[in-house]
Amino acid sequence: MNVGTNVSDDCVTEFNNLKLGKQYRYVIYRLDKDRNEIVVDHKGERESTYAEFVSHLQNESRYAVYDYHAQTDDVPPRKVEKLVFIFWSPDTNQPVKQKMAYAAGKEALKKKLNGLSKEIQANEPSEVEEAEIKKTVLN
């Protein structure tokens, strides 16, 4: 954990609004470099699609929690709902120091967000395609 990386209270509040209040489909977080604090970057309305979520990921590292719903291929099919933590760290030209700061802050955020079911680290767009998320959720 990055010593001194704080997690804003809003991060936990909005996570609980997603998890318990079912107000959002997803919450995206970013590291505010000036305050060395993880803050809420974007919230997706409950009706948001997975494609809309992916469109909000930047060319810079981000953390996200997505309330993913899937259906198994069982007979009869089962509905599966999981809170998926996604660490988005694209292989772009972002500074190494910035990528390291995000990697170090990840555990601080995860410790504050109780109830996460799955975790994904994605470094390229193919790793955040919906088929990959679905496969992770159903395994």
Coordinates of N, CA and C in Angstrom, one line a residue, residues 10-120:
D10 N -16.3 10.0 0.1 CA -17.3 9.8 -1.0 C -17.1 8.5 -1.8
C11 N -15.9 8.0 -1.8 CA -15.7 6.7 -2.5 C -16.5 5.6 -1.8
V12 N -16.5 5.6 -0.5 CA -17.2 4.6 0.3 C -18.7 4.8 0.2
T13 N -19.1 6.1 0.3 CA -20.5 6.5 0.2 C -21.1 6.0 -1.1
E14 N -20.5 6.4 -2.2 CA -21.0 6.0 -3.5 C -20.9 4.5 -3.8
F15 N -19.9 3.8 -3.2 CA -19.9 2.4 -3.4 C -21.1 1.8 -2.7
N16 N -21.4 2.3 -1.4 CA -22.6 1.7 -0.7 C -23.9 2.1 -1.4
N17 N -23.9 3.2 -2.1 CA -25.1 3.6 -2.9 C -25.3 2.6 -4.1
L18 N -24.2 2.1 -4.6 CA -24.2 1.1 -5.7 C -24.6 -0.2 -5.1
K19 N -23.9 -0.6 -4.0 CA -24.1 -2.0 -3.5 C -25.4 -2.1 -2.8
L20 N -25.8 -1.2 -1.9 CA -27.0 -1.4 -1.0 C -28.2 -0.7 -1.6
G21 N -27.9 0.5 -2.1 CA -29.0 1.4 -2.6 C -29.4 1.1 -4.1
K22 N -28.5 0.3 -4.8 CA -28.7 0.0 -6.2 C -29.0 1.2 -7.0
Q23 N -28.3 2.3 -6.7 CA -28.5 3.6 -7.4 C -27.7 3.7 -8.7
Y24 N -26.6 2.9 -8.8 CA -25.7 3.0 -9.9 C -25.4 1.6 -10.5
R25 N -25.0 1.5 -11.7 CA -24.5 0.3 -12.3 C -23.0 0.2 -12.0
Y26 N -22.3 1.3 -12.0 CA -20.9 1.3 -11.8 C -20.4 2.6 -11.2
V27 N -19.2 2.6 -10.6 CA -18.5 3.8 -10.1 C -17.1 3.7 -10.5
I28 N -16.6 4.8 -11.1 CA -15.2 4.8 -11.5 C -14.5 5.8 -10.6
Y29 N -13.3 5.4 -10.2 CA -12.5 6.2 -9.2 C -11.1 6.6 -9.9
R30 N -10.6 7.7 -9.5 CA -9.3 8.1 -10.0 C -8.4 8.6 -8.8
L31 N -7.1 8.7 -9.0 CA -6.2 9.2 -8.0 C -6.0 10.7 -8.3
D32 N -6.3 11.5 -7.3 CA -6.1 12.9 -7.4 C -4.7 13.1 -6.9
K33 N -3.8 13.4 -7.9 CA -2.3 13.5 -7.6 C -2.0 14.7 -6.6
D34 N -2.8 15.8 -6.7 CA -2.5 16.9 -5.9 C -2.7 16.6 -4.4
R35 N -3.8 15.9 -4.1 CA -4.2 15.6 -2.8 C -3.7 14.2 -2.3
N36 N -3.1 13.4 -3.3 CA -2.7 12.0 -3.0 C -3.9 11.3 -2.4
E37 N -5.1 11.4 -3.0 CA -6.3 10.8 -2.5 C -7.1 10.2 -3.7
I38 N -7.7 9.1 -3.4 CA -8.6 8.4 -4.4 C -9.9 9.0 -4.3
V39 N -10.5 9.5 -5.4 CA -11.8 10.2 -5.4 C -12.7 9.6 -6.5
V40 N -14.0 9.9 -6.4 CA -14.9 9.4 -7.4 C -14.7 10.2 -8.7
D41 N -14.6 9.5 -9.8 CA -14.5 10.1 -11.1 C -15.8 10.2 -11.9
H42 N -16.5 9.1 -11.9 CA -17.8 9.0 -12.6 C -18.7 7.9 -12.1
K43 N -20.0 8.2 -12.1 CA -21.0 7.2 -11.7 C -21.9 6.9 -12.9
G44 N -22.2 5.7 -13.1 CA -23.1 5.2 -14.2 C -24.5 4.9 -13.6
E45 N -25.5 5.6 -14.2 CA -26.9 5.3 -13.8 C -27.2 3.8 -13.9
R46 N -28.2 3.4 -13.2 CA -28.6 2.0 -13.0 C -28.9 1.4 -14.4
E47 N -29.4 2.2 -15.3 CA -29.8 1.7 -16.7 C -28.6 1.7 -17.6
S48 N -27.4 2.1 -17.2 CA -26.3 2.2 -18.1 C -25.9 0.8 -18.6
T49 N -25.4 0.8 -19.8 CA -24.9 -0.5 -20.4 C -23.4 -0.7 -20.1
Y50 N -23.0 -1.9 -20.3 CA -21.5 -2.2 -20.2 C -20.7 -1.4 -21.1
A51 N -21.2 -1.2 -22.4 CA -20.5 -0.4 -23.4 C -20.3 1.0 -22.9
E52 N -21.3 1.6 -22.2 CA -21.2 3.0 -21.7 C -20.1 3.0 -20.6
F53 N -20.1 2.0 -19.8 CA -19.0 1.9 -18.8 C -17.6 2.0 -19.4
V54 N -17.4 1.1 -20.4 CA -16.1 1.0 -21.0 C -15.7 2.3 -21.7
S55 N -16.7 3.0 -22.3 CA -16.5 4.3 -22.9 C -16.0 5.4 -21.9
H56 N -16.2 5.2 -20.6 CA -15.8 6.2 -19.6 C -14.4 5.9 -19.1
L57 N -13.8 4.7 -19.4 CA -12.5 4.5 -19.0 C -11.5 5.3 -19.9
Q58 N -10.6 5.9 -19.2 CA -9.7 6.8 -19.9 C -8.4 6.1 -20.4
N59 N -7.5 6.9 -21.0 CA -6.2 6.4 -21.4 C -5.2 6.4 -20.3
E60 N -5.8 6.7 -19.1 CA -5.0 6.7 -17.9 C -5.6 5.6 -16.9
S61 N -4.8 5.2 -15.9 CA -5.3 4.3 -15.0 C -6.5 4.7 -14.2
R62 N -7.3 3.8 -13.9 CA -8.5 4.0 -13.1 C -8.9 2.8 -12.3
Y63 N -9.7 3.0 -11.3 CA -10.3 1.9 -10.5 C -11.8 1.9 -10.8
A64 N -12.4 0.8 -10.8 CA -13.9 0.8 -11.0 C -14.5 -0.4 -10.2
V65 N -15.8 -0.2 -9.9 CA -16.6 -1.3 -9.4 C -17.8 -1.3 -10.3
Y66 N -18.1 -2.5 -10.8 CA -19.2 -2.7 -11.7 C -20.1 -3.8 -11.1
D67 N -21.4 -3.5 -11.1 CA -22.4 -4.4 -10.6 C -22.9 -5.2 -11.8
Y68 N -22.2 -6.3 -12.0 CA -22.5 -7.1 -13.2 C -23.5 -8.2 -13.0
H69 N -24.4 -8.3 -13.9 CA -25.5 -9.3 -13.9 C -25.3 -10.2 -15.1
A70 N -25.4 -11.5 -14.8 CA -25.2 -12.5 -15.9 C -26.2 -13.7 -15.7
Q71 N -26.3 -14.5 -16.7 CA -27.1 -15.7 -16.6 C -26.3 -16.9 -17.0
T72 N -26.4 -17.9 -16.3 CA -25.6 -19.1 -16.6 C -26.3 -19.9 -17.7
D73 N -25.5 -20.8 -18.3 CA -26.1 -21.7 -19.4 C -26.8 -22.9 -18.8
D74 N -26.9 -23.0 -17.5 CA -27.5 -24.1 -16.9 C -29.0 -24.2 -17.3
V75 N -29.5 -25.4 -17.1 CA -31.0 -25.6 -17.3 C -31.6 -26.0 -16.0
P76 N -32.4 -25.2 -15.4 CA -32.8 -23.8 -15.9 C -31.7 -22.8 -15.6
P77 N -31.6 -21.7 -16.3 CA -30.5 -20.7 -16.1 C -30.7 -20.1 -14.7
R78 N -29.5 -19.8 -14.2 CA -29.4 -19.0 -12.9 C -29.0 -17.6 -13.2
K79 N -29.5 -16.7 -12.4 CA -29.1 -15.3 -12.5 C -27.9 -15.2 -11.5
V80 N -26.9 -14.5 -11.9 CA -25.7 -14.3 -11.1 C -25.4 -12.8 -11.1
E81 N -25.3 -12.2 -9.9 CA -24.9 -10.8 -9.7 C -23.7 -10.7 -8.8
K82 N -22.7 -10.0 -9.4 CA -21.4 -9.9 -8.7 C -20.9 -8.4 -8.7
L83 N -20.3 -8.0 -7.6 CA -19.6 -6.7 -7.7 C -18.2 -6.9 -8.1
V84 N -17.8 -6.4 -9.2 CA -16.5 -6.7 -9.8 C -15.6 -5.5 -9.6
F85 N -14.5 -5.6 -9.0 CA -13.5 -4.6 -8.9 C -12.6 -4.7 -10.1
I86 N -12.4 -3.6 -10.8 CA -11.6 -3.5 -12.0 C -10.5 -2.5 -11.8
F87 N -9.2 -3.0 -12.0 CA -8.1 -2.1 -12.0 C -7.7 -1.9 -13.4
W88 N -7.9 -0.8 -14.0 CA -7.6 -0.4 -15.4 C -6.3 0.3 -15.4
S89 N -5.3 -0.3 -16.0 CA -4.0 0.3 -16.1 C -3.5 0.1 -17.6
P90 N -4.0 0.9 -18.5 CA -3.7 0.6 -19.9 C -2.2 0.8 -20.2
D91 N -1.8 0.0 -21.2 CA -0.4 0.1 -21.7 C -0.3 1.2 -22.7
T92 N -0.4 2.4 -22.1 CA -0.2 3.7 -22.9 C 1.1 4.4 -22.5
N93 N 1.2 5.6 -22.9 CA 2.4 6.3 -22.6 C 2.3 7.1 -21.3
Q94 N 1.4 6.7 -20.4 CA 1.3 7.4 -19.1 C 2.6 7.2 -18.3
P95 N 3.0 8.1 -17.6 CA 4.3 8.0 -16.8 C 4.3 6.8 -15.9
V96 N 5.5 6.2 -15.8 CA 5.7 5.1 -14.9 C 5.3 5.4 -13.5
K97 N 5.7 6.6 -13.1 CA 5.4 7.0 -11.7 C 3.9 7.0 -11.4
Q98 N 3.2 7.4 -12.4 CA 1.7 7.5 -12.2 C 1.1 6.0 -12.1
K99 N 1.6 5.2 -13.0 CA 1.2 3.8 -13.0 C 1.5 3.1 -11.6
M100 N 2.7 3.4 -11.1 CA 3.1 2.9 -9.8 C 2.2 3.4 -8.7
A101 N 1.9 4.7 -8.7 CA 1.0 5.3 -7.7 C -0.3 4.6 -7.7
Y102 N -0.9 4.3 -8.9 CA -2.2 3.6 -9.0 C -2.1 2.2 -8.4
A103 N -1.0 1.5 -8.8 CA -0.8 0.1 -8.3 C -0.7 0.1 -6.8
A104 N 0.0 1.1 -6.3 CA 0.2 1.1 -4.8 C -1.1 1.5 -4.1
G105 N -2.0 2.3 -4.7 CA -3.2 2.8 -4.0 C -4.3 1.8 -4.1
K106 N -4.2 0.8 -5.0 CA -5.3 -0.2 -5.2 C -5.7 -0.9 -3.9
E107 N -4.8 -1.3 -3.1 CA -5.2 -2.0 -1.9 C -5.9 -1.1 -0.9
A108 N -5.4 0.1 -0.8 CA -6.1 1.1 0.1 C -7.6 1.2 -0.2
L109 N -7.9 1.3 -1.5 CA -9.3 1.4 -1.9 C -10.0 0.1 -1.7
K110 N -9.5 -1.0 -2.0 CA -10.1 -2.3 -1.8 C -10.5 -2.5 -0.4
K111 N -9.6 -2.1 0.5 CA -9.8 -2.3 2.0 C -11.1 -1.6 2.4
K112 N -11.4 -0.4 1.8 CA -12.5 0.4 2.2 C -13.8 -0.1 1.5
L113 N -13.8 -0.9 0.5 CA -15.0 -1.3 -0.2 C -15.3 -2.8 0.1
N114 N -16.1 -2.9 1.1 CA -16.5 -4.3 1.6 C -17.6 -4.9 0.8
G115 N -17.4 -6.1 0.3 CA -18.4 -6.8 -0.4 C -18.0 -7.1 -1.9
L116 N -16.8 -6.8 -2.3 CA -16.4 -7.1 -3.6 C -16.3 -8.6 -3.9
S117 N -16.8 -9.1 -5.0 CA -16.8 -10.5 -5.3 C -15.7 -11.0 -6.2
K118 N -15.3 -10.2 -7.2 CA -14.3 -10.6 -8.1 C -13.4 -9.4 -8.4
E119 N -12.2 -9.7 -8.9 CA -11.2 -8.7 -9.2 C -10.6 -9.0 -10.6
I120 N -10.5 -7.9 -11.4 CA -9.9 -8.0 -12.7 C -8.8 -6.9 -12.8

